[in-house]
Tab-separated table of C-alpha atoms and ligand atoms in Angstrom:
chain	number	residue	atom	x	y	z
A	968	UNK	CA	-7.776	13.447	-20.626
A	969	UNK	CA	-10.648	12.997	-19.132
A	970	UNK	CA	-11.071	10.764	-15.981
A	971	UNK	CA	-14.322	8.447	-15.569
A	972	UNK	CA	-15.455	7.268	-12.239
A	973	UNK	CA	-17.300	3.650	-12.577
A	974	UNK	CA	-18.960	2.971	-9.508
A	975	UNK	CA	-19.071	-0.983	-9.349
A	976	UNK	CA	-20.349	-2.691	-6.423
A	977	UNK	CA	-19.054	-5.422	-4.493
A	978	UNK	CA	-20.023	-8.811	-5.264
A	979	UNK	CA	-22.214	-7.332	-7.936
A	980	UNK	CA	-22.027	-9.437	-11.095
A	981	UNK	CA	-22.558	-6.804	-13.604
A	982	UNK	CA	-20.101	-7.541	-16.777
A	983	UNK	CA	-20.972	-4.453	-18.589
A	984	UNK	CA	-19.741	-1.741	-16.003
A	985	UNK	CA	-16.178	-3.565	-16.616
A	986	UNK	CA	-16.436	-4.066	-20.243
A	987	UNK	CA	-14.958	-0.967	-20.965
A	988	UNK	CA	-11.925	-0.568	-18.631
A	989	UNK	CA	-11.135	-4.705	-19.335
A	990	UNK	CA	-10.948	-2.905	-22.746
A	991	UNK	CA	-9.327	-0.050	-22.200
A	992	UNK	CA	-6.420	-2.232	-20.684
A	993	UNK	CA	-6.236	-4.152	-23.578
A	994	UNK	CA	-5.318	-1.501	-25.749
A	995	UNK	CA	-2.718	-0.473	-23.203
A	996	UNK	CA	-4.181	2.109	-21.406
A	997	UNK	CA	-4.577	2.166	-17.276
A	998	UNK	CA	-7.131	1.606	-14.988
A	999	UNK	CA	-7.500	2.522	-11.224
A	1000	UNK	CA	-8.963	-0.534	-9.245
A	1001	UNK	CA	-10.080	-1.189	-5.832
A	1002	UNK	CA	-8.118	-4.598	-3.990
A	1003	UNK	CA	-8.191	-5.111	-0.300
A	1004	UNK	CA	-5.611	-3.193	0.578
A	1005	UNK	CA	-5.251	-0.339	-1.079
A	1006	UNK	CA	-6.626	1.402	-5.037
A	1007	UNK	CA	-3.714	-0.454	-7.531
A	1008	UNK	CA	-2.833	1.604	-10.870
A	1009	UNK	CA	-3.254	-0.920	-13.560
A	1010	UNK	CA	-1.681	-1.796	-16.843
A	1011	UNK	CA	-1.336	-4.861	-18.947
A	1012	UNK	CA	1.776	-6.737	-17.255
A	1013	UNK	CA	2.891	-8.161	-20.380
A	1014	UNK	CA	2.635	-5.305	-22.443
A	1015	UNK	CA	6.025	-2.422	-22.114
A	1016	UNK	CA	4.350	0.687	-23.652
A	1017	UNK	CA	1.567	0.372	-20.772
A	1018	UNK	CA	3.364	-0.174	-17.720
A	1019	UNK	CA	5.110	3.063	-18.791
A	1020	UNK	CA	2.631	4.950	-18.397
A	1021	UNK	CA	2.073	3.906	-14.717
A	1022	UNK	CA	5.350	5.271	-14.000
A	1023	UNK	CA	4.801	8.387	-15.994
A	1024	UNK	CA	1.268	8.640	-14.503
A	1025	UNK	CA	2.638	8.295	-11.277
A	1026	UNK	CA	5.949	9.800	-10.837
A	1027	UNK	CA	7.480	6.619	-9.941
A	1028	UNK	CA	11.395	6.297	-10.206
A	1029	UNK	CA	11.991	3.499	-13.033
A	1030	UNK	CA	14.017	1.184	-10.682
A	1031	UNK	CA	11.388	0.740	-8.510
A	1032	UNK	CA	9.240	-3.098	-9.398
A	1033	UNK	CA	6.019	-3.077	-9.542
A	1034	UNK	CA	3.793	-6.350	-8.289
A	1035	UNK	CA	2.113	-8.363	-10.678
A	1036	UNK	CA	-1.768	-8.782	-9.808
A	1037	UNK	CA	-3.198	-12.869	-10.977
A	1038	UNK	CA	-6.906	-13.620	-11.146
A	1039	UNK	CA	-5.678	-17.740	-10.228
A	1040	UNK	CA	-3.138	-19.817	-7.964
A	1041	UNK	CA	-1.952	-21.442	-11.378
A	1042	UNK	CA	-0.557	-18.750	-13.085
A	1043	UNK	CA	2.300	-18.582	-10.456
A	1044	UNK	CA	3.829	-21.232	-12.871
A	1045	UNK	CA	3.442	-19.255	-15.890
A	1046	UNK	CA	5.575	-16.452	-14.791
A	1047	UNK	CA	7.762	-17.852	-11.679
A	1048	UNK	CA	10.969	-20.283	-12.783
A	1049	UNK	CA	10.629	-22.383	-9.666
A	1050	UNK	CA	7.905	-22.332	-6.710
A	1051	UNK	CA	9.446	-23.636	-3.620
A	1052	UNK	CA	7.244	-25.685	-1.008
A	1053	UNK	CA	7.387	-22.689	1.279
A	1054	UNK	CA	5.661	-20.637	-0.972
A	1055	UNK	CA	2.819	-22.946	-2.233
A	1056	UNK	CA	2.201	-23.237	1.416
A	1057	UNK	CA	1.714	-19.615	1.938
A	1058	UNK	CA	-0.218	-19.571	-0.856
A	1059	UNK	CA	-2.561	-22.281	0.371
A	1060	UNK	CA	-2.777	-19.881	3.969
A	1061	UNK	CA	-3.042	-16.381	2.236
A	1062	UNK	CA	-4.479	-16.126	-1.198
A	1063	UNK	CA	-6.557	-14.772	-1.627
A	1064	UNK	CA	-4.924	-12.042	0.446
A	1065	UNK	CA	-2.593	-9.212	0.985
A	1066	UNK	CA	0.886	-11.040	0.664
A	1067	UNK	CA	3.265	-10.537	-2.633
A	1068	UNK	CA	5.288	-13.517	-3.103
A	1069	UNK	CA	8.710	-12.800	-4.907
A	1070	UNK	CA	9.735	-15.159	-6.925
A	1071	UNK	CA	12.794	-16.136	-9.784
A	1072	UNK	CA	10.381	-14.851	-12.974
A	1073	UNK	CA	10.545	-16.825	-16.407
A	1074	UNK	CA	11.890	-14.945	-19.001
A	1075	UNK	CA	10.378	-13.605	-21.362
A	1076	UNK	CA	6.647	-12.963	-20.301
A	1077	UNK	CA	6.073	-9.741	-18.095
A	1078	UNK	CA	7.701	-6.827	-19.409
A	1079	UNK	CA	10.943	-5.826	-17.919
A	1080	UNK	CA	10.304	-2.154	-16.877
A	1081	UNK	CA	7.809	-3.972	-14.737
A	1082	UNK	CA	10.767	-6.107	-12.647
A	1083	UNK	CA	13.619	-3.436	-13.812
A	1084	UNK	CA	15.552	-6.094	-15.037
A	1085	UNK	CA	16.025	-7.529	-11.265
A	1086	UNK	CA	15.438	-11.325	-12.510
A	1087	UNK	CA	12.438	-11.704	-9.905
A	1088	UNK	CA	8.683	-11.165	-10.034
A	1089	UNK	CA	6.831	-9.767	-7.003
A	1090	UNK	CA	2.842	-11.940	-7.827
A	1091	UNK	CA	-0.244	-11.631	-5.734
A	1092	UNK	CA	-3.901	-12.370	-5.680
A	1093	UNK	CA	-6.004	-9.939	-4.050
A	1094	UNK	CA	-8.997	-10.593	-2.465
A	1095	UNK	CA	-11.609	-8.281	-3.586
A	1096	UNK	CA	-14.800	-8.956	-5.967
A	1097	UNK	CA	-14.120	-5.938	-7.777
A	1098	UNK	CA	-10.027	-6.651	-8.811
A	1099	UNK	CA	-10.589	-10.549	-9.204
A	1100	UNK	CA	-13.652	-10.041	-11.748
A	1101	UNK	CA	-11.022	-7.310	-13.641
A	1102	UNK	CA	-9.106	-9.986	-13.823
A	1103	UNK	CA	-11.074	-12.558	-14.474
A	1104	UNK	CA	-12.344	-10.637	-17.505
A	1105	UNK	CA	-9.217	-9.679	-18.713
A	1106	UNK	CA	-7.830	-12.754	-18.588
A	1107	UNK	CA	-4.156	-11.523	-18.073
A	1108	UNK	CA	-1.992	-10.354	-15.395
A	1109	UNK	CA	-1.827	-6.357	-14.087
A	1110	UNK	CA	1.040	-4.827	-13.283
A	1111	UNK	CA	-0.722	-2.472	-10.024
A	1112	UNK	CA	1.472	-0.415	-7.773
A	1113	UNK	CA	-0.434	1.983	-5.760
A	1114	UNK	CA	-2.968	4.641	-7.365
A	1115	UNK	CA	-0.996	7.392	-5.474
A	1116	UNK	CA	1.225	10.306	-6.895
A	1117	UNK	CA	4.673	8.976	-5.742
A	1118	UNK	CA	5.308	9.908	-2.304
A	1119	UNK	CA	1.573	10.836	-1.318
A	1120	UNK	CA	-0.201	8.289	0.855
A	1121	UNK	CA	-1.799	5.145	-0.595
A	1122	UNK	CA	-5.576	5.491	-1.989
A	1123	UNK	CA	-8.226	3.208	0.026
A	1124	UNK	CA	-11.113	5.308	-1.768
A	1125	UNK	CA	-11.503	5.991	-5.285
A	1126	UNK	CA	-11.649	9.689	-4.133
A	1127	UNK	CA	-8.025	9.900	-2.919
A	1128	UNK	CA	-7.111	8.472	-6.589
A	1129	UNK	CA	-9.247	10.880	-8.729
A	1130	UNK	CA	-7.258	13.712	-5.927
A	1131	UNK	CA	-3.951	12.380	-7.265
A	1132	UNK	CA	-4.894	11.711	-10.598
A	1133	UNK	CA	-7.721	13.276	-11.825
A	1134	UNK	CA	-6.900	14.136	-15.748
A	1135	UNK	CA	-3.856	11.479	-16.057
A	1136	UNK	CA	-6.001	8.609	-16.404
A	1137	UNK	CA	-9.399	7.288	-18.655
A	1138	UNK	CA	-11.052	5.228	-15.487
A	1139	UNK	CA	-11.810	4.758	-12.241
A	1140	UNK	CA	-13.335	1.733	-10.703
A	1141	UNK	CA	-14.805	2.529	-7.607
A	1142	UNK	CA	-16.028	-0.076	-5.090
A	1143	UNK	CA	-16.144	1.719	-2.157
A	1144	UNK	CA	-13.598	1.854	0.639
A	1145	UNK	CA	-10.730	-0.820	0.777
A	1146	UNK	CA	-10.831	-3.098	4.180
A	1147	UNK	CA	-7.393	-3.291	5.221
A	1148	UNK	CA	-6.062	-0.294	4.475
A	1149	UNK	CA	-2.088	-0.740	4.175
A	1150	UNK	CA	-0.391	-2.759	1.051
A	1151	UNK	CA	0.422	-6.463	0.980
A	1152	UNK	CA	3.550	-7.787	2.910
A	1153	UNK	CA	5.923	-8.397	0.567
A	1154	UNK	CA	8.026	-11.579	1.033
A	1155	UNK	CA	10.992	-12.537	-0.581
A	1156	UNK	CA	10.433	-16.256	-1.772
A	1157	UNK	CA	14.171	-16.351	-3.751
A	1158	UNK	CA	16.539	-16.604	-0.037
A	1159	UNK	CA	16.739	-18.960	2.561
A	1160	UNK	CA	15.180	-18.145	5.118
A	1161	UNK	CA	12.707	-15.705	3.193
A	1162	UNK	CA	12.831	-12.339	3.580
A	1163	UNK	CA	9.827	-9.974	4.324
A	1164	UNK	CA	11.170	-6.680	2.286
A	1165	UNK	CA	7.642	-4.820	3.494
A	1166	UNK	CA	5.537	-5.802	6.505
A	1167	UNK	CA	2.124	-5.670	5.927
A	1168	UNK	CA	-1.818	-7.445	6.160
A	1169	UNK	CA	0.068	-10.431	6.654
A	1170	UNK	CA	1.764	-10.576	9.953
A	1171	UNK	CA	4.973	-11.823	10.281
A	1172	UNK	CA	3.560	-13.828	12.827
A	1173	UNK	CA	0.696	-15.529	10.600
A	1174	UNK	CA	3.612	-16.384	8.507
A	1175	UNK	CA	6.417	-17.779	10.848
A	1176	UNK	CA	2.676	-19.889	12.062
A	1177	UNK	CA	2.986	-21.651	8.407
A	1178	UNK	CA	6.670	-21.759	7.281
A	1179	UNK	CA	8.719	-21.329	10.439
A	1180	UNK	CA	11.579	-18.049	11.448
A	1181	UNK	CA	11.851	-15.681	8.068
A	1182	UNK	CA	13.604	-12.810	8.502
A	1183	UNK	CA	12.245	-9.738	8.755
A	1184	UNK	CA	12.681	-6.040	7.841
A	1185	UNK	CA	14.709	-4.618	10.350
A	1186	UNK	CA	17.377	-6.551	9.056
A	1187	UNK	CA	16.526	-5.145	5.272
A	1188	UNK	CA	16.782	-1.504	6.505
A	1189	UNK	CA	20.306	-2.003	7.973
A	1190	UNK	CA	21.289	-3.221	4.776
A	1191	UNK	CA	22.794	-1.311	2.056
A	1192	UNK	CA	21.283	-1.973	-0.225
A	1193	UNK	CA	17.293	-2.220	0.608
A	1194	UNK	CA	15.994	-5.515	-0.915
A	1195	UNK	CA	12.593	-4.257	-1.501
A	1196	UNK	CA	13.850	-1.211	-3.903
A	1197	UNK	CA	10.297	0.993	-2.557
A	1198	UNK	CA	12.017	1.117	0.405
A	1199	UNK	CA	14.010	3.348	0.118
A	1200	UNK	CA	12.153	6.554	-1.355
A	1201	UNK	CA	10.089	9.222	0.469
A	1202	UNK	CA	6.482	7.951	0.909
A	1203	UNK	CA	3.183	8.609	2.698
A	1204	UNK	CA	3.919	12.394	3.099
A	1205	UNK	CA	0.952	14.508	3.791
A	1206	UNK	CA	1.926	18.378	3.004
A	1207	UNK	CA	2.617	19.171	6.774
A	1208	UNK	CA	5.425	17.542	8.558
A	1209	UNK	CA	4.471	14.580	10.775
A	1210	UNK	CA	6.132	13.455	14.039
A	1211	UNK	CA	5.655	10.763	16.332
A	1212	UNK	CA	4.612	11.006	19.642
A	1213	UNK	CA	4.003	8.249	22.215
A	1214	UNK	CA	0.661	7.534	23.447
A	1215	UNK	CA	0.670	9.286	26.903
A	1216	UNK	CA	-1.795	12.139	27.748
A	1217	UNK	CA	0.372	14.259	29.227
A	1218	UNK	CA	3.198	14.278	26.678
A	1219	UNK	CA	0.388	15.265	23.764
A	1220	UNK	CA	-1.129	17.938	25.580
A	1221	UNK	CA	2.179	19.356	26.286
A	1222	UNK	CA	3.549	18.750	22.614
A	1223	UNK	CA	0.343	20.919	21.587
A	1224	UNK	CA	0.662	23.461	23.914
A	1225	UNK	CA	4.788	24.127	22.908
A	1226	UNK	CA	3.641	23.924	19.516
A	1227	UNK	CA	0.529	26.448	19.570
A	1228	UNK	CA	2.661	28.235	21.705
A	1229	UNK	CA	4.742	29.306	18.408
A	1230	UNK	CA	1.371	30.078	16.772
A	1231	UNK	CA	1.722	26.471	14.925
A	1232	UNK	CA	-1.543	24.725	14.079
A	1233	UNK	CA	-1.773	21.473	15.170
A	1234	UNK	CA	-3.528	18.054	13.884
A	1235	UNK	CA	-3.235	14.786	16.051
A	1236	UNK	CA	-3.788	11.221	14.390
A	1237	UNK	CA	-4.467	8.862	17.394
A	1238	UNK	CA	-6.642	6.478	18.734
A	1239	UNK	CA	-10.281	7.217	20.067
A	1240	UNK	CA	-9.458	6.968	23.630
A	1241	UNK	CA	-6.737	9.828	23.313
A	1242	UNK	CA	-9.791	12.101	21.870
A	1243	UNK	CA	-9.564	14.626	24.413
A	1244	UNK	CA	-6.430	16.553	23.721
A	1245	UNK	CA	-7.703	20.048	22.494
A	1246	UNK	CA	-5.832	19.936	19.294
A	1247	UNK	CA	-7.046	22.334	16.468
A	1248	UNK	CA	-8.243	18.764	14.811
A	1249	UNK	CA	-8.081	15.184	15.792
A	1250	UNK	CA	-8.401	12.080	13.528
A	1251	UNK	CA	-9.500	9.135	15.339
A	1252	UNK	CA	-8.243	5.939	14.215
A	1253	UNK	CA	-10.113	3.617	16.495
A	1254	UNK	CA	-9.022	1.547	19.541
A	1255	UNK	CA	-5.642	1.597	20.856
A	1256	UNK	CA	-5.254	-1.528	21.589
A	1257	UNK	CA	-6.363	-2.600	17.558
A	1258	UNK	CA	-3.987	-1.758	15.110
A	1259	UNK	CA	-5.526	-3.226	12.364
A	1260	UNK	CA	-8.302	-0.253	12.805
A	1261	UNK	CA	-5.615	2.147	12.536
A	1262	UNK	CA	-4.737	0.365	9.326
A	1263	UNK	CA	-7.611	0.638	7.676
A	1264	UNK	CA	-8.157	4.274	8.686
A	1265	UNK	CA	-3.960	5.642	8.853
A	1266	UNK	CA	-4.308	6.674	4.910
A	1267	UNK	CA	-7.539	8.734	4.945
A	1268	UNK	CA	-6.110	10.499	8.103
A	1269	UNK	CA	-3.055	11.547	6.357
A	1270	UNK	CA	-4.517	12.569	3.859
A	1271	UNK	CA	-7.525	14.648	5.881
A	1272	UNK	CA	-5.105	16.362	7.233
A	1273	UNK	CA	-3.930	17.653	3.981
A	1274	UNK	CA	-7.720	19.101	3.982
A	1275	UNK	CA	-6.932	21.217	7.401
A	1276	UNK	CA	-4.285	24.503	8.123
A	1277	UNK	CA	-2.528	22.375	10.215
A	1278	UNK	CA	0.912	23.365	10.462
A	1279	UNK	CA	2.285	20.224	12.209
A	1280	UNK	CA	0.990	16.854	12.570
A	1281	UNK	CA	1.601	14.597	15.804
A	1282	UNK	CA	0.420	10.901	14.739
A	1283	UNK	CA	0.334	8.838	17.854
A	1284	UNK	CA	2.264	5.793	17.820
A	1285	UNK	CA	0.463	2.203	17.827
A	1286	UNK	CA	1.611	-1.292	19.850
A	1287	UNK	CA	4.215	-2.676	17.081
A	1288	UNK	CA	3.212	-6.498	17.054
A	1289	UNK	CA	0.764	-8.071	14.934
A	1290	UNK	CA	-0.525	-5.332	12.181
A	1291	UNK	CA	0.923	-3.089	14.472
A	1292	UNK	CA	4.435	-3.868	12.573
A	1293	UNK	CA	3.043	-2.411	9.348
A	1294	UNK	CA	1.308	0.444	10.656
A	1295	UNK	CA	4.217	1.482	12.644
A	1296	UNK	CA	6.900	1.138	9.589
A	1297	UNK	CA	4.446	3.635	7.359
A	1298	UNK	CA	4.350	6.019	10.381
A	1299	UNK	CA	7.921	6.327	10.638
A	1300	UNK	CA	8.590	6.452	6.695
A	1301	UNK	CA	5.676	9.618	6.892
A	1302	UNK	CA	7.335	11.370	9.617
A	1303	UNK	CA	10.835	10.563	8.157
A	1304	UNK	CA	11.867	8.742	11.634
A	1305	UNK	CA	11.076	12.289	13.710
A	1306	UNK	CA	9.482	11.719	16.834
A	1307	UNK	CA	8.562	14.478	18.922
A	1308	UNK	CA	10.036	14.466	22.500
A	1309	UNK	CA	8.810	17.283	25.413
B	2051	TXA	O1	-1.193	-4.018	-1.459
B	2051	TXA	C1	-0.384	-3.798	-2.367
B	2051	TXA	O2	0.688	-4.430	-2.478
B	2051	TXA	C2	-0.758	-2.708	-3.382
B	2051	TXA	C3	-2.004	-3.156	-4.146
B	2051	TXA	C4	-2.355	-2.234	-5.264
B	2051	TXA	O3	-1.805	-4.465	-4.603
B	2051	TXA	N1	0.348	-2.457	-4.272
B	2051	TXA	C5	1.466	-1.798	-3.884
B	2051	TXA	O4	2.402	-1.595	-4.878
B	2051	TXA	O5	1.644	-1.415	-2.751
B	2051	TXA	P1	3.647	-0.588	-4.726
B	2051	TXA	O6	4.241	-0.503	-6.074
B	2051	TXA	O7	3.194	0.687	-4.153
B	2051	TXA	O8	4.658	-1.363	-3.825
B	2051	TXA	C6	5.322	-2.482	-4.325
B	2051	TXA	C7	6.500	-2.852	-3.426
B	2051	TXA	C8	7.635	-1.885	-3.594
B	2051	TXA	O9	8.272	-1.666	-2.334
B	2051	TXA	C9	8.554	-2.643	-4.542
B	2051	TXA	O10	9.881	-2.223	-4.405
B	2051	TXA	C10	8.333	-4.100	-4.116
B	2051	TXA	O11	6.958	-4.158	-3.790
B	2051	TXA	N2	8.595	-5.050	-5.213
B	2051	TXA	C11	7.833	-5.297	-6.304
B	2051	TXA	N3	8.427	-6.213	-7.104
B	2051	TXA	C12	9.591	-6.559	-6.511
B	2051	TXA	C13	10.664	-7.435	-6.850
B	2051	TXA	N4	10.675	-8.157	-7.971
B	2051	TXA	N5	11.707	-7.519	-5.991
B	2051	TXA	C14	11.723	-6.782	-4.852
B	2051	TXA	N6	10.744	-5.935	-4.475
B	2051	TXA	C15	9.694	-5.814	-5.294
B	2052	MG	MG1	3.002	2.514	-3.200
């Protein structure tokens, strides 16, 4: 298969660079699209045979949801049973916006490899020109989880999808980098209190602001069971093992001097004022004290680094409050918890 690139630009309101993915999803095939977080890997929601594919496409174990993308705030009462006050309210604050709403799902309408049978429909409305046109167009729900082999970082260019999937899918749309740069917060809608199953470009914070205490995902990891079935899988993994390190001068230089030491190549992912560490290469991520800068650059890094010899990466850790939260739970799921102590 051959894979097209369709550059389409923001805000641009050119129909006829869409016409042919809107129909290429109609005739259940997939398209990779650009939303604010992160590239999504769309199929028809409603349609079985094409959500497949996404998991085929992507590697994805099958009991693993994917979210449903809308183009409108009314079709959340198409496809959820009940919306409870909490929710709309949310929706009022967010949507647009990088939060996935889990709700009880209707029977019936999105097909069930896309909620693995779990009862409950993860929805969201992204805010980008490029996925709400697609949708507009289309006039029907996409099932989108991220345009990544399973495992590999998240795409937030349309290059990091064509590296991942190059030859596995018909199109492309490409609208330039994605702003925030880490997937929706995904809030569980269905308990009382909610639940927030992934942190993400929604802060807990902004949240408890609107509805009041939720609880949060510390509590889901202890669990057993993890709530938000993603969590639980290897993800984010460039090819060279990551660890953690804390943001001190000292304790960097040192971890790179053990580690060239033992003829290792070394790559550092930190902020810009930590720039002067003599690693082999350093990915700045912007200011320290701005998480939401390393969100929007913590993918690309990862994934850069796949483009060096480095042996070992040290990714420097970030505050953990505000968008810190979600950059900080993706760091530890890419360095599998390992933090690097001299
Ligand atoms: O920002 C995003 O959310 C991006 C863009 C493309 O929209 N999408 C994304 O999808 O990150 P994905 O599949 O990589 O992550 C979806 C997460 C997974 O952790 C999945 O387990 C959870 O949402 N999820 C989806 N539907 C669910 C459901 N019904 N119940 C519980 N968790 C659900
Ligand atoms: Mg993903």
């Amino acid at each position: 298969m051959n894979t097209q690139t369709v550059k389409v630009d923001k805000g641009v309101d050119n129909d006829n660079s869409y016409q042919q993915t809107v129909d290429c999803l109609r005739n259940g095939g997939l398209v990779a699209f650009p939303t604010e977080t992160v590239y999504g890997l769309g199929a028809l929601a409603t349609d079985p045979d094409a959500t497949k594919k996404i998991f085929e496409v992507k590697g994805r174990p099958s009991d693993n949801p994917l979210i449903v993308h809308i183009g409108t705030k009314e079709e959340v009462s198409t496809y959820a049973a009940e919306i409870p006050d909490s929710a709309l309210r949310l929706m009022d604050a967010f949507w647009p916006g990088p939060l996935t709403l889990i709700f009880n799902e209707k029977p019936g309408l999105i097909a069930e490899n896309v909620t693995v049978g779990r009862g409950t429909v993860g929805l969201r409305m992204p805010d980008h020109p490029v996925a709400l046109q697609l949708l507009r167009l289309l006039g029907a729900p996409l099932a989108a989880p991220s345009a990544n082999r399973s495992g590999k970082p998240s795409p937030t260019k349309a290059s990091h999808v064509a590296r991942d999937l190059d030859g596995r899918i018909p199109f492309i749309l490409d609208g330039g980098a994605t702003g925030v740069g880490v997937e929706s917060t995904v809030i569980d809608m269905t308990t009382t209190p909610p639940e927030i199953l992934r942190p993400g470009g929604v802060t807990v914070e902004m949240i408890e602001a609107v509805i009041g205490p939720v609880r949060s995902e510390s509590h889901a990891e202890e669990a057993d069971a993890p709530r938000a079935p993603g969590m639980k899988y290897m993800h984010y993994s460039p090819d060279a093992p990551v660890w953690l390190i804390e943001p001190d001068q000292n304790q960097i230089e040192q971890a790179i001097r053990a580690l060239t030491d033992k003829g290792l190549k070394v790559a550092v992912i930190g902020p810009d004022e930590l720039e002067s560490n003599k690693p082999s290469w350093y990915f700045a991520t912007g200011a320290y004290a701005d998480p939401s800068q390393l969100a929007a650059h913590l993918y690309d890094a990862l994934r850069n680094c796949d483009e060096t010899e480095a042996d070992v990466i040290l990714a420097v850790e970030s505050p953990s409050e505000g968008m810190g939260a979600a950059v900080m739970n993706r760091l530890k799921k890419a360095a599998d918890g390992k933090r690097f102590l001299v």
